[in-house]
Coordinates of C-alpha atoms in Angstrom, one line a residue:
Chain A
M283 CA 0.0 0.0 0.0
K284 CA 1.2 3.5 -0.8
I285 CA 1.3 5.5 2.4
G286 CA 2.3 9.1 2.9
V287 CA 3.2 10.4 6.3
V288 CA 2.4 14.0 7.0
G289 CA 3.8 15.4 10.2
A290 CA 6.8 13.1 10.6
G291 CA 7.6 13.8 14.2
A292 CA 8.3 10.9 16.6
L293 CA 4.8 9.4 16.0
G294 CA 4.8 9.7 12.2
L295 CA 8.3 8.4 11.9
Y296 CA 7.7 5.5 14.3
Y297 CA 4.5 4.2 12.7
G298 CA 5.8 5.0 9.2
A299 CA 9.0 3.0 9.9
K300 CA 7.0 0.1 11.2
L301 CA 4.9 0.0 8.1
Q302 CA 7.8 0.3 5.8
R303 CA 9.6 -2.5 7.6
A304 CA 6.5 -4.7 7.0
G305 CA 6.8 -4.1 3.3
E306 CA 4.6 -1.1 2.7
D307 CA 5.6 1.7 0.3
V308 CA 5.9 4.6 2.7
K309 CA 6.8 8.2 1.9
F310 CA 7.7 10.7 4.5
L311 CA 7.3 14.5 4.5
L312 CA 10.4 15.6 6.4
R313 CA 11.9 18.8 7.6
R314 CA 14.3 18.5 10.6
D315 CA 15.3 14.9 9.8
Y316 CA 15.6 15.3 6.0
E317 CA 19.4 15.6 5.8
A318 CA 20.2 12.9 8.3
V319 CA 17.7 10.4 6.9
S320 CA 19.0 11.0 3.4
R321 CA 22.5 10.1 4.5
H322 CA 22.1 7.4 7.1
G323 CA 18.5 6.3 6.9
L324 CA 16.4 6.0 10.1
Q325 CA 17.4 4.3 13.4
V326 CA 14.6 3.2 15.7
Y327 CA 15.5 2.3 19.2
S328 CA 12.6 0.4 20.6
S329 CA 11.6 -1.5 23.7
D330 CA 10.3 -4.1 21.2
G331 CA 13.7 -4.4 19.5
D332 CA 15.8 -1.9 17.7
F333 CA 15.9 -1.7 13.9
H334 CA 17.4 0.4 11.2
L335 CA 16.0 1.4 7.8
P336 CA 18.9 2.3 5.5
I337 CA 16.7 4.0 2.9
L338 CA 13.7 6.2 3.5
Q339 CA 11.6 7.9 0.8
G340 CA 11.9 11.4 2.3
F341 CA 10.5 14.6 0.8
R342 CA 10.9 18.2 1.6
Q343 CA 7.7 19.3 -0.3
A344 CA 4.3 17.6 -0.2
Q345 CA 4.0 18.5 -3.9
E346 CA 6.7 16.0 -4.8
M347 CA 5.1 13.1 -3.0
G348 CA 2.3 12.2 -5.4
A349 CA -1.1 10.6 -4.6
V350 CA -1.1 7.7 -2.1
D351 CA -3.6 5.2 -0.9
L352 CA -3.4 6.3 2.7
V353 CA -2.3 9.6 4.3
L354 CA -1.1 9.1 7.8
V355 CA -1.3 12.4 9.7
G356 CA 0.9 12.9 12.7
L357 CA 1.1 16.7 12.7
K358 CA 0.9 18.5 16.1
T359 CA -2.5 20.1 16.1
F360 CA -1.1 23.6 16.8
A361 CA 0.1 23.4 13.1
N362 CA -3.4 22.6 11.9
H363 CA -3.7 25.8 9.9
R364 CA -1.3 24.2 7.4
L365 CA -2.8 20.7 7.6
V366 CA -5.0 21.0 4.4
E367 CA -2.3 22.3 2.2
L368 CA 0.1 19.6 3.3
V369 CA -2.3 16.8 2.8
Q370 CA -3.8 18.1 -0.5
P371 CA -1.0 16.9 -2.9
L372 CA -1.2 13.4 -1.6
V373 CA -4.9 13.0 -2.2
G374 CA -6.0 11.0 -5.2
R375 CA -9.4 9.5 -6.2
H376 CA -9.4 6.7 -3.6
T377 CA -7.1 8.1 -1.0
A378 CA -8.1 7.5 2.7
I379 CA -6.8 9.9 5.3
L380 CA -6.1 8.6 8.9
T381 CA -5.3 11.2 11.5
L382 CA -3.6 10.1 14.6
Q383 CA -3.5 13.6 16.1
N384 CA -4.6 14.5 19.6
G385 CA -7.9 15.7 20.6
L386 CA -11.0 16.8 18.8
G387 CA -11.6 18.7 15.6
N388 CA -9.0 17.1 13.3
E389 CA -11.3 14.8 11.5
E390 CA -13.8 17.6 11.0
L391 CA -11.1 19.8 9.5
L392 CA -10.0 17.1 7.1
A393 CA -13.6 16.2 6.3
A394 CA -14.5 19.8 5.4
A395 CA -11.6 19.9 3.0
F396 CA -11.6 16.4 1.5
G397 CA -15.0 14.9 2.2
P398 CA -16.1 12.9 5.2
E399 CA -16.0 9.6 3.4
R400 CA -12.2 9.7 3.2
I401 CA -11.6 10.4 6.8
L402 CA -10.6 8.0 9.6
G403 CA -9.3 8.9 13.0
G404 CA -7.1 6.9 15.3
I405 CA -6.1 7.2 19.0
A406 CA -2.5 6.3 19.5
F407 CA -1.3 5.2 22.9
L408 CA 2.4 5.7 22.2
C409 CA 5.4 6.8 24.2
C410 CA 8.0 7.8 21.8
N411 CA 10.4 10.7 21.2
R412 CA 13.0 11.9 18.8
G413 CA 16.7 11.9 19.6
E414 CA 19.2 13.5 17.3
P415 CA 18.1 13.8 13.6
G416 CA 17.5 10.4 12.1
V417 CA 16.8 8.7 15.4
V418 CA 13.6 7.7 17.1
H419 CA 13.3 6.4 20.6
H420 CA 10.2 4.2 21.2
L421 CA 9.9 3.9 25.0
G422 CA 6.8 1.7 25.1
E423 CA 3.1 1.2 24.2
G424 CA 2.0 1.9 20.6
R425 CA -1.4 0.5 20.2
I426 CA -4.0 2.3 18.1
S427 CA -7.8 2.4 18.1
L428 CA -9.0 3.6 14.8
G429 CA -12.4 4.2 13.2
E430 CA -14.4 6.0 10.6
F431 CA -15.2 9.7 11.0
A432 CA -18.6 8.9 9.7
G433 CA -19.1 6.3 12.3
G434 CA -19.6 2.5 12.2
R435 CA -17.0 -0.3 12.0
S436 CA -16.2 -0.3 8.2
E437 CA -14.4 -2.9 6.3
R438 CA -11.8 -0.3 5.5
A439 CA -11.1 0.3 9.1
V440 CA -10.8 -3.4 9.7
R441 CA -8.3 -3.6 6.8
L442 CA -6.3 -0.7 8.1
A443 CA -6.2 -2.3 11.6
A444 CA -4.9 -5.5 10.0
L445 CA -2.3 -3.4 8.1
F446 CA -0.9 -2.0 11.4
Q447 CA -1.1 -5.4 13.1
Q448 CA 1.0 -7.0 10.3
A449 CA 3.5 -4.3 11.0
G450 CA 3.7 -5.2 14.7
V451 CA 1.4 -2.4 15.9
P452 CA -1.5 -3.6 18.1
C453 CA -4.5 -2.0 16.5
S454 CA -8.2 -2.4 16.6
A455 CA -11.1 -0.9 14.6
V456 CA -13.7 0.7 16.7
A457 CA -17.3 1.4 15.8
D458 CA -17.6 4.7 17.6
L459 CA -14.6 6.9 17.0
R460 CA -16.1 9.8 18.9
K461 CA -16.4 7.7 22.0
A462 CA -12.8 6.6 21.7
R463 CA -11.7 10.2 21.2
W464 CA -13.7 11.4 24.3
E465 CA -12.3 8.5 26.3
K466 CA -8.8 9.5 25.5
L467 CA -9.7 13.1 26.5
V468 CA -10.7 11.8 29.9
W469 CA -7.0 11.2 30.3
N470 CA -5.5 14.0 28.2
V471 CA -7.5 16.8 29.7
P472 CA -6.3 16.4 33.3
F473 CA -2.9 15.0 32.8
N474 CA -1.7 17.0 29.8
G475 CA -2.8 20.3 31.2
L476 CA -2.0 19.9 34.9
C477 CA 1.5 18.6 34.2
A478 CA 2.2 21.3 31.6
L479 CA 0.9 24.0 34.0
T480 CA 2.7 22.8 37.1
G481 CA 5.8 21.2 35.7
K482 CA 5.0 18.0 37.8
D483 CA 4.9 14.6 36.1
V484 CA 1.9 12.3 36.5
T485 CA 3.4 10.5 39.6
E486 CA 4.1 13.8 41.4
L487 CA 0.6 14.9 40.6
L488 CA -1.1 11.8 41.9
Q489 CA 0.9 11.7 45.1
H490 CA -0.6 15.0 46.0
S491 CA -4.0 14.1 47.2
P492 CA -5.9 17.4 46.5
S493 CA -4.5 17.2 42.9
R494 CA -5.5 13.6 42.6
E495 CA -9.0 14.6 43.6
E496 CA -9.0 17.4 41.0
V497 CA -7.8 14.9 38.3
A498 CA -10.8 12.8 39.1
A499 CA -13.1 15.8 39.1
L500 CA -11.7 16.9 35.7
M501 CA -12.3 13.4 34.4
R502 CA -15.9 13.6 35.7
E503 CA -16.4 16.8 33.7
V504 CA -15.0 15.4 30.5
I505 CA -17.2 12.3 30.9
A506 CA -20.3 14.4 31.3
G507 CA -19.2 16.4 28.2
G508 CA -18.7 13.3 26.2
N509 CA -21.8 11.6 27.3
A510 CA -23.9 14.6 26.2
Q511 CA -22.7 14.0 22.6
G512 CA -25.0 11.0 21.9
L513 CA -22.3 8.4 21.9
S514 CA -23.2 4.8 21.0
E515 CA -23.0 4.0 24.7
P516 CA -22.0 6.2 27.6
I517 CA -18.4 6.3 28.9
G518 CA -18.2 4.6 32.3
G519 CA -18.3 6.5 35.5
E520 CA -16.4 6.2 38.7
A521 CA -15.0 2.7 38.0
F522 CA -13.6 4.0 34.7
I523 CA -12.0 6.9 36.4
E524 CA -10.5 4.8 39.1
K525 CA -9.1 2.3 36.6
M526 CA -7.6 5.2 34.5
I527 CA -5.9 6.7 37.6
Q528 CA -4.6 3.4 38.7
A529 CA -3.1 2.7 35.2
T530 CA -1.5 6.2 35.3
E531 CA 0.1 5.4 38.7
K532 CA 2.0 2.6 37.0
M533 CA 3.4 5.1 34.4
D534 CA 6.4 5.9 36.6
H535 CA 7.1 9.7 36.4
Y536 CA 5.6 9.9 33.0
R537 CA 5.6 13.3 31.4
P538 CA 2.7 13.9 29.0
S539 CA 3.2 15.4 25.6
M540 CA 1.9 18.8 26.5
M541 CA 4.3 19.1 29.5
L542 CA 7.2 18.3 27.1
D543 CA 5.8 20.8 24.6
R544 CA 5.9 23.5 27.2
L545 CA 9.3 22.5 28.7
E546 CA 10.8 22.7 25.2
G547 CA 9.1 25.9 24.2
R548 CA 6.7 24.5 21.6
P549 CA 3.1 25.7 21.3
L550 CA 0.5 23.7 23.2
E551 CA -2.3 21.7 21.6
L552 CA -4.9 23.8 23.5
E553 CA -7.6 23.9 20.8
A554 CA -7.7 20.2 20.2
I555 CA -7.6 19.1 23.8
Y556 CA -9.5 22.0 25.5
G557 CA -11.1 24.5 23.1
V558 CA -13.0 22.1 20.9
P559 CA -14.2 19.8 23.7
L560 CA -15.4 22.8 25.7
L561 CA -17.3 24.1 22.7
K562 CA -18.8 20.7 22.0
A563 CA -19.9 20.3 25.6
A564 CA -21.3 23.8 25.7
E565 CA -23.3 23.1 22.5
R566 CA -25.0 20.3 24.4
G567 CA -25.6 22.4 27.5
V568 CA -22.8 20.9 29.6
T569 CA -20.4 23.2 31.4
M570 CA -16.9 22.0 32.3
P571 CA -15.8 24.6 34.8
R572 CA -12.5 23.1 35.9
V573 CA -11.6 22.4 32.2
S574 CA -12.4 26.0 31.4
L575 CA -10.2 27.4 34.2
L576 CA -7.3 25.0 33.2
R577 CA -7.5 26.0 29.6
A578 CA -7.4 29.7 30.5
L579 CA -4.4 29.2 32.7
L580 CA -2.5 27.3 30.0
D581 CA -3.5 29.9 27.4
L582 CA -2.3 32.7 29.7
G583 CA 1.2 31.0 29.8
E584 CA 1.1 30.8 26.0
S585 CA 0.1 34.4 25.5
A586 CA 3.0 35.4 27.6
K587 CA 5.4 33.7 25.1
G588 CA 4.0 35.6 22.1
G589 CA 2.1 33.9 19.3
A590 CA 3.6 33.2 16.0
R591 CA 5.7 30.1 16.6
A592 CA 3.6 27.4 15.0
D593 CA 4.9 27.8 11.5
G594 CA 8.5 27.4 12.5
L595 CA 7.6 24.2 14.3
L596 CA 5.7 22.6 11.6
A597 CA 7.8 19.5 11.2
E598 CA 9.7 19.9 14.4
T599 CA 6.9 18.4 16.4
G600 CA 8.2 15.3 17.9
T601 CA 11.2 16.0 20.1
P602 CA 10.3 14.2 22.2
S603 CA 6.7 13.4 21.6
T604 CA 4.4 11.3 23.7
H605 CA 0.7 10.8 23.1
Chain B
M53 CA -7.5 53.0 75.0
K54 CA -4.9 50.3 75.7
I55 CA -4.3 48.5 72.4
G56 CA -2.1 45.4 71.8
V57 CA -1.0 44.6 68.2
V58 CA -0.4 40.9 67.6
G59 CA 1.1 40.2 64.2
A60 CA 2.9 43.4 63.6
G61 CA 3.6 43.0 59.9
A62 CA 2.9 45.9 57.6
L63 CA -0.8 46.0 58.4
G64 CA -0.3 45.7 62.2
L65 CA 2.4 48.3 62.2
Y66 CA 0.5 50.7 60.0
Y67 CA -2.8 50.7 61.9
G68 CA -1.0 50.6 65.3
A69 CA 1.1 53.6 64.3
K70 CA -1.9 55.5 63.2
L71 CA -3.7 54.8 66.5
Q72 CA -0.6 55.7 68.6
R73 CA -0.2 58.9 66.7
A74 CA -3.9 59.7 67.5
G75 CA -3.0 59.4 71.2
E76 CA -3.9 55.8 72.0
D77 CA -1.7 53.6 74.2
V78 CA -0.5 51.0 71.7
K79 CA 1.8 48.0 72.4
F80 CA 3.4 46.0 69.6
L81 CA 4.4 42.4 69.6
L82 CA 7.5 42.6 67.4
R83 CA 10.1 40.2 66.0
R84 CA 11.9 41.3 62.9
D85 CA 11.5 45.0 63.7
Y86 CA 12.2 44.9 67.4
E87 CA 15.8 46.0 67.3
A88 CA 15.4 48.8 64.7
V89 CA 12.2 50.1 66.4
S90 CA 13.9 50.2 69.8
R91 CA 16.7 52.3 68.5
H92 CA 15.1 54.6 65.9
G93 CA 11.3 54.3 66.4
L94 CA 9.0 53.7 63.4
Q95 CA 9.1 55.5 60.1
V96 CA 5.8 55.5 58.1
Y97 CA 6.0 56.6 54.5
S98 CA 2.5 57.2 53.4
S99 CA 0.6 58.6 50.4
D100 CA -1.4 60.5 53.1
G101 CA 1.7 62.1 54.5
D102 CA 4.8 60.6 56.1
F103 CA 5.3 60.5 59.8
H104 CA 7.8 59.2 62.4
L105 CA 7.1 57.8 65.8
P106 CA 10.3 58.1 67.9
I107 CA 9.2 55.7 70.6
L108 CA 7.2 52.6 70.3
Q109 CA 6.2 50.2 73.0
G110 CA 7.7 47.1 71.5
F111 CA 7.8 43.6 73.0
R112 CA 9.4 40.4 72.1
Q113 CA 7.1 38.2 74.2
A114 CA 3.3 38.5 74.5
Q115 CA 3.6 37.6 78.2
E116 CA 5.3 40.9 78.9
M117 CA 2.5 43.0 77.4
G118 CA -0.2 42.7 80.0
A119 CA -4.0 42.9 79.5
V120 CA -5.3 45.5 77.0
D121 CA -8.7 46.9 76.1
L122 CA -8.4 45.9 72.5
V123 CA -6.3 43.2 70.8
L124 CA -5.6 44.1 67.1
V125 CA -4.7 40.9 65.2
G126 CA -2.7 41.3 62.0
L127 CA -1.1 37.9 61.9
K128 CA -0.9 36.1 58.6
T129 CA -3.4 33.2 58.7
F130 CA -0.8 30.6 57.9
A131 CA 0.5 31.3 61.5
N132 CA -2.9 30.7 63.0
H133 CA -1.7 27.7 64.9
R134 CA 0.0 30.1 67.2
L135 CA -2.7 32.7 67.3
V136 CA -4.4 31.7 70.6
E137 CA -1.1 31.5 72.6
L138 CA -0.1 34.9 71.3
V139 CA -3.4 36.6 72.1
Q140 CA -4.0 34.9 75.5
P141 CA -1.7 37.0 77.6
L142 CA -3.3 40.2 76.4
V143 CA -6.9 39.2 77.3
G144 CA -8.4 40.6 80.5
R145 CA -11.9 40.7 81.8
H146 CA -13.2 43.3 79.3
T147 CA -10.8 42.8 76.4
A148 CA -12.2 42.9 72.9
I149 CA -10.4 41.2 70.1
L150 CA -10.5 42.6 66.5
T151 CA -9.0 40.4 63.8
L152 CA -8.1 42.1 60.5
Q153 CA -6.8 38.9 59.0
N154 CA -7.7 37.7 55.6
G155 CA -10.4 35.1 54.8
L156 CA -12.7 32.9 56.9
G157 CA -12.2 31.0 60.1
N158 CA -10.2 33.6 62.1
E159 CA -13.1 34.8 64.2
E160 CA -14.3 31.3 64.8
L161 CA -10.8 30.3 66.1
L162 CA -10.7 33.2 68.4
A163 CA -14.3 32.7 69.5
A164 CA -13.6 29.1 70.4
A165 CA -10.7 30.2 72.6
F166 CA -11.9 33.4 74.2
G167 CA -15.7 33.4 73.8
P168 CA -17.7 34.8 70.9
E169 CA -18.8 37.9 72.8
R170 CA -15.2 39.3 72.7
I171 CA -14.7 38.9 69.0
L172 CA -14.9 41.4 66.2
G173 CA -13.7 41.1 62.6
G174 CA -12.6 43.7 60.2
I175 CA -11.9 43.7 56.5
A176 CA -9.0 45.9 55.7
F177 CA -8.6 47.4 52.2
L178 CA -5.0 48.4 52.6
C179 CA -2.0 48.5 50.3
C180 CA 1.0 48.6 52.5
N181 CA 4.4 46.9 52.8
R182 CA 7.5 46.8 55.0
G183 CA 10.8 48.1 53.8
E184 CA 13.9 47.7 55.9
P185 CA 13.3 47.0 59.7
G186 CA 11.6 50.0 61.3
V187 CA 10.0 51.3 58.1
V188 CA 6.5 50.9 56.7
H189 CA 5.4 52.0 53.2
H190 CA 1.7 52.8 52.9
L191 CA 1.0 52.9 49.2
G192 CA -2.7 53.7 49.4
E193 CA -6.2 52.8 50.6
G194 CA -6.6 51.7 54.2
R195 CA -10.3 51.7 55.0
I196 CA -11.8 49.1 57.3
S197 CA -15.2 47.6 57.6
L198 CA -15.6 46.0 61.0
G199 CA -18.4 44.1 62.8
E200 CA -19.3 41.8 65.5
F201 CA -18.6 38.1 65.1
A202 CA -22.0 37.5 66.8
G203 CA -23.7 39.7 64.2
G204 CA -25.5 42.9 64.4
R205 CA -24.3 46.5 64.5
S206 CA -23.2 46.9 68.1
E207 CA -22.4 50.1 70.0
R208 CA -18.9 48.6 70.6
A209 CA -18.4 48.2 66.8
V210 CA -19.5 51.8 66.3
R211 CA -17.1 53.0 69.0
L212 CA -14.2 51.1 67.5
A213 CA -15.0 52.5 64.0
A214 CA -14.9 56.0 65.5
L215 CA -11.6 55.2 67.2
F216 CA -10.1 54.4 63.7
Q217 CA -11.7 57.4 62.1
Q218 CA -10.2 59.7 64.7
A219 CA -6.8 58.2 63.8
G220 CA -7.4 59.1 60.2
V221 CA -8.5 55.6 59.0
P222 CA -11.8 55.5 57.2
C223 CA -13.8 52.9 59.0
S224 CA -17.4 51.8 59.2
A225 CA -19.3 49.4 61.4
V226 CA -21.2 46.8 59.5
A227 CA -24.2 44.8 60.7
D228 CA -23.3 41.6 58.8
L229 CA -19.7 40.8 59.2
R230 CA -20.1 37.5 57.3
K231 CA -21.4 39.2 54.3
A232 CA -18.5 41.6 54.3
R233 CA -16.1 38.7 54.6
W234 CA -17.7 36.9 51.7
E235 CA -17.7 40.0 49.6
K236 CA -14.0 40.4 50.1
L237 CA -13.6 36.8 49.2
V238 CA -15.3 37.5 45.9
W239 CA -12.1 39.6 45.1
N240 CA -9.5 37.6 47.0
V241 CA -10.4 34.1 45.7
P242 CA -9.7 34.9 42.0
F243 CA -7.0 37.6 42.2
N244 CA -4.9 36.3 45.1
G245 CA -4.9 32.8 43.7
L246 CA -4.5 33.4 40.0
C247 CA -1.8 36.0 40.5
A248 CA 0.1 33.8 42.9
L249 CA -0.2 30.8 40.6
T250 CA 0.7 32.5 37.4
G251 CA 3.0 35.3 38.5
K252 CA 0.9 37.8 36.6
D253 CA -0.4 40.9 38.3
V254 CA -4.1 41.9 38.2
T255 CA -3.6 44.0 35.0
E256 CA -1.9 41.3 33.1
L257 CA -4.6 38.9 34.2
L258 CA -7.5 41.1 33.1
Q259 CA -5.9 41.9 29.8
H260 CA -6.0 38.2 28.9
S261 CA -9.7 37.7 28.0
P262 CA -10.0 34.0 28.8
S263 CA -8.5 34.7 32.3
R264 CA -10.8 37.7 32.7
E265 CA -13.8 35.4 32.0
E266 CA -12.4 32.9 34.6
V267 CA -12.1 35.7 37.1
A268 CA -15.8 36.5 36.6
A269 CA -16.6 32.7 36.8
L270 CA -14.7 32.3 40.0
M271 CA -16.5 35.3 41.4
R272 CA -19.8 33.7 40.5
E273 CA -18.9 30.6 42.4
V274 CA -17.9 32.5 45.5
I275 CA -21.1 34.6 45.4
A276 CA -23.1 31.4 45.2
G277 CA -21.2 30.0 48.1
G278 CA -21.7 33.2 50.1
N279 CA -25.3 33.5 49.3
A280 CA -25.9 29.9 50.6
Q281 CA -24.8 31.0 54.1
G282 CA -28.0 32.8 55.0
L283 CA -26.5 36.4 54.8
S284 CA -28.7 39.3 55.9
E285 CA -29.1 40.1 52.2
P286 CA -27.6 38.4 49.2
I287 CA -24.4 39.6 47.6
G288 CA -25.1 41.3 44.2
G289 CA -24.7 39.3 41.0
E290 CA -23.4 40.3 37.6
A291 CA -23.4 44.1 38.3
F292 CA -21.4 43.5 41.5
I293 CA -18.9 41.4 39.5
E294 CA -18.6 43.9 36.7
K295 CA -18.0 46.8 39.2
M296 CA -15.4 44.8 41.1
I297 CA -13.5 43.9 37.9
Q298 CA -13.6 47.5 36.7
A299 CA -12.3 48.7 40.1
T300 CA -9.5 46.2 39.8
E301 CA -8.6 47.5 36.3
K302 CA -7.8 50.8 37.9
M303 CA -5.3 49.1 40.2
D304 CA -2.4 49.5 37.9
H305 CA -0.3 46.3 37.9
Y306 CA -1.4 45.6 41.5
R307 CA 0.2 42.5 43.0
P308 CA -2.1 40.8 45.6
S309 CA -0.7 39.7 48.9
M310 CA -0.7 36.0 48.0
M311 CA 1.3 36.7 44.9
L312 CA 3.9 38.6 47.0
D313 CA 3.9 35.8 49.6
R314 CA 4.7 33.3 46.9
L315 CA 7.3 35.5 45.2
E316 CA 9.1 36.0 48.6
G317 CA 8.9 32.4 49.6
R318 CA 6.3 32.8 52.4
P319 CA 3.5 30.3 53.0
L320 CA 0.2 31.1 51.4
E321 CA -3.0 31.8 53.2
L322 CA -4.8 28.9 51.6
E323 CA -7.0 27.7 54.4
A324 CA -8.5 31.1 55.2
I325 CA -9.1 32.1 51.5
Y326 CA -9.8 28.7 50.0
G327 CA -10.1 25.8 52.4
V328 CA -12.7 27.3 54.8
P329 CA -14.8 28.9 52.1
L330 CA -14.9 25.6 50.2
L331 CA -15.9 23.8 53.3
K332 CA -18.6 26.3 54.3
A333 CA -20.0 26.2 50.8
A334 CA -20.0 22.4 50.7
E335 CA -21.8 22.4 54.0
R336 CA -24.7 24.2 52.3
G337 CA -24.6 22.0 49.2
V338 CA -22.8 24.5 47.0
T339 CA -19.8 23.3 44.9
M340 CA -17.2 25.7 43.7
P341 CA -15.3 23.6 41.1
R342 CA -13.0 26.3 39.9
V343 CA -12.2 27.4 43.4
S344 CA -11.4 23.8 44.2
L345 CA -9.0 23.4 41.3
L346 CA -7.3 26.6 42.0
R347 CA -6.8 25.7 45.6
A348 CA -5.3 22.3 44.7
L349 CA -2.9 23.9 42.2
L350 CA -1.7 26.5 44.8
D351 CA -1.4 23.7 47.4
L352 CA 0.6 21.6 45.0
G353 CA 3.1 24.4 44.6
E354 CA 3.3 24.7 48.4
S355 CA 3.8 21.0 49.0
A356 CA 6.8 21.1 46.6
K357 CA 8.4 23.7 48.9
G358 CA 8.1 21.5 52.0
G359 CA 5.9 22.2 54.9
A360 CA 7.3 23.6 58.1
R361 CA 8.0 27.2 57.4
A362 CA 5.1 28.9 59.2
D363 CA 6.7 29.1 62.6
G364 CA 9.8 30.8 61.3
L365 CA 7.6 33.4 59.6
L366 CA 5.4 34.2 62.5
A367 CA 6.2 37.9 62.8
E368 CA 7.8 38.2 59.4
T369 CA 4.5 38.5 57.7
G370 CA 4.5 41.9 56.2
T371 CA 7.3 42.3 53.8
P372 CA 5.5 43.6 51.7
S373 CA 2.0 43.0 52.7
T374 CA -1.1 44.0 50.8
H375 CA -4.6 43.0 51.7

């Protein structure tokens, strides 16, 4: 299958490399890694076993890549204002587009530009970062839940899940992508934001009992927002929250992607993880007061940095990236 | 009138000095300023006119001060675990105790130890800080609203208000002290906490429109919490909020006391301004989700510093202090 990776940070490089190693015809839109990859290929250090790809099809311009069967989108959402122009040259008559980006609104953006029938979304549970140019460190996890933007468990989604599985990536097709997205937000909203804001990792956060209670309270708000969207079935309540917090306790001193973004001076994915969910909840009459405060506090920190960094960071989005 | 000042930071020194200058017999419990004041007296630089008191009755130990007619409490609330032992030696048969401390719970603490009939509370609108030992800078404001802990506009409260007025301090006796306290919290909860957490002053905060909205939303929560307490009349709604925000806009780059506490490494007044109000609201079935999150975030920052600093800061509480 011809695959084009747009947004080849840690996530895009990692999944693209796995697919290429499994025999797929993968092209990468590169920026920071272009030179290094052209000379030495790509080195993946992975908890599942290191591997090296001596030759990668790397491109500096999307226009040179040609149409593909599948566009894999790994762009950080703060660069979404360039998403359509980057994907456009890869889209042919039968091209499907799978976005593995964080949060809400990405499928909608792509659907508005390329038609809803092309669009799939996936939630990646991946801990991965970039080292020096040409090197990716895969620290653990990696599974993907993917589904159709239009809803339902399509044959295409099942085929794509099999594609990833054959490449050694645990992957399942889900019938309700929106539910999967909101479930991921139940984790992302508290941990990404609180860790980015306070500079504490998930372990430090959970060891502080008032913060632990606020994590659970934020989760409750997100669940209420999600369950107002008319999901195929509601997201679980207190048991789901307790399970998620316990799973997070096992992530020893894990630093969520937004915390790393802030530490390394990148923009934050505020719209996808906070802005759009707040809007979608409000449309259904659900307020998420803690989420709203957290978003404002994160945005205040961003506004202090000054605004126009996103362009410069377009393909520099994965150093390190965790999802 | 014999007056004893306990907690002679900027606030205690300023009001005590004004009362002494007006002819009252004022004793000060001092720590940081003891040496300097013994040698050179107290210098007050004030927007209302500088003045110097060559001799102050300063004491290192409360036990040496003897019983007074009025105890004026200016202690930072994070030192409240020592409040009763410091006030005790000053209490005689007819002693009244007026606490000008921030937040909720101070009158209750004093009432439990000394009987509710002795206790008055006052809300001080004062911008004041300490310079080098023996020097107080009064930057503006200074008015006090005071009232009986037991409620009602007593003759005693009216007399004390007159005492302050004669000393050049605008002061009024209020019938509903609890309402006055909650009204002050409507300001303190958003501005103290958000400025302390983010390091932004009130102007920077209000210029950022998502934060400005969160300030108003926090105010709404506090008003709901206050109005559940059975006040003599409810605290006003949106008009009150708008008025308060507009007044704050005129405080050019004002830095609330809690922001200064954090910047200078002092403990924060979290219990009085957040913990007790949250508890009192919850007792009446009112949740304040944003207030709860803000408290946890502030507390997380404190827990990172380590705990046992309050004792060492007992009389070091006013450098600079704003209320």
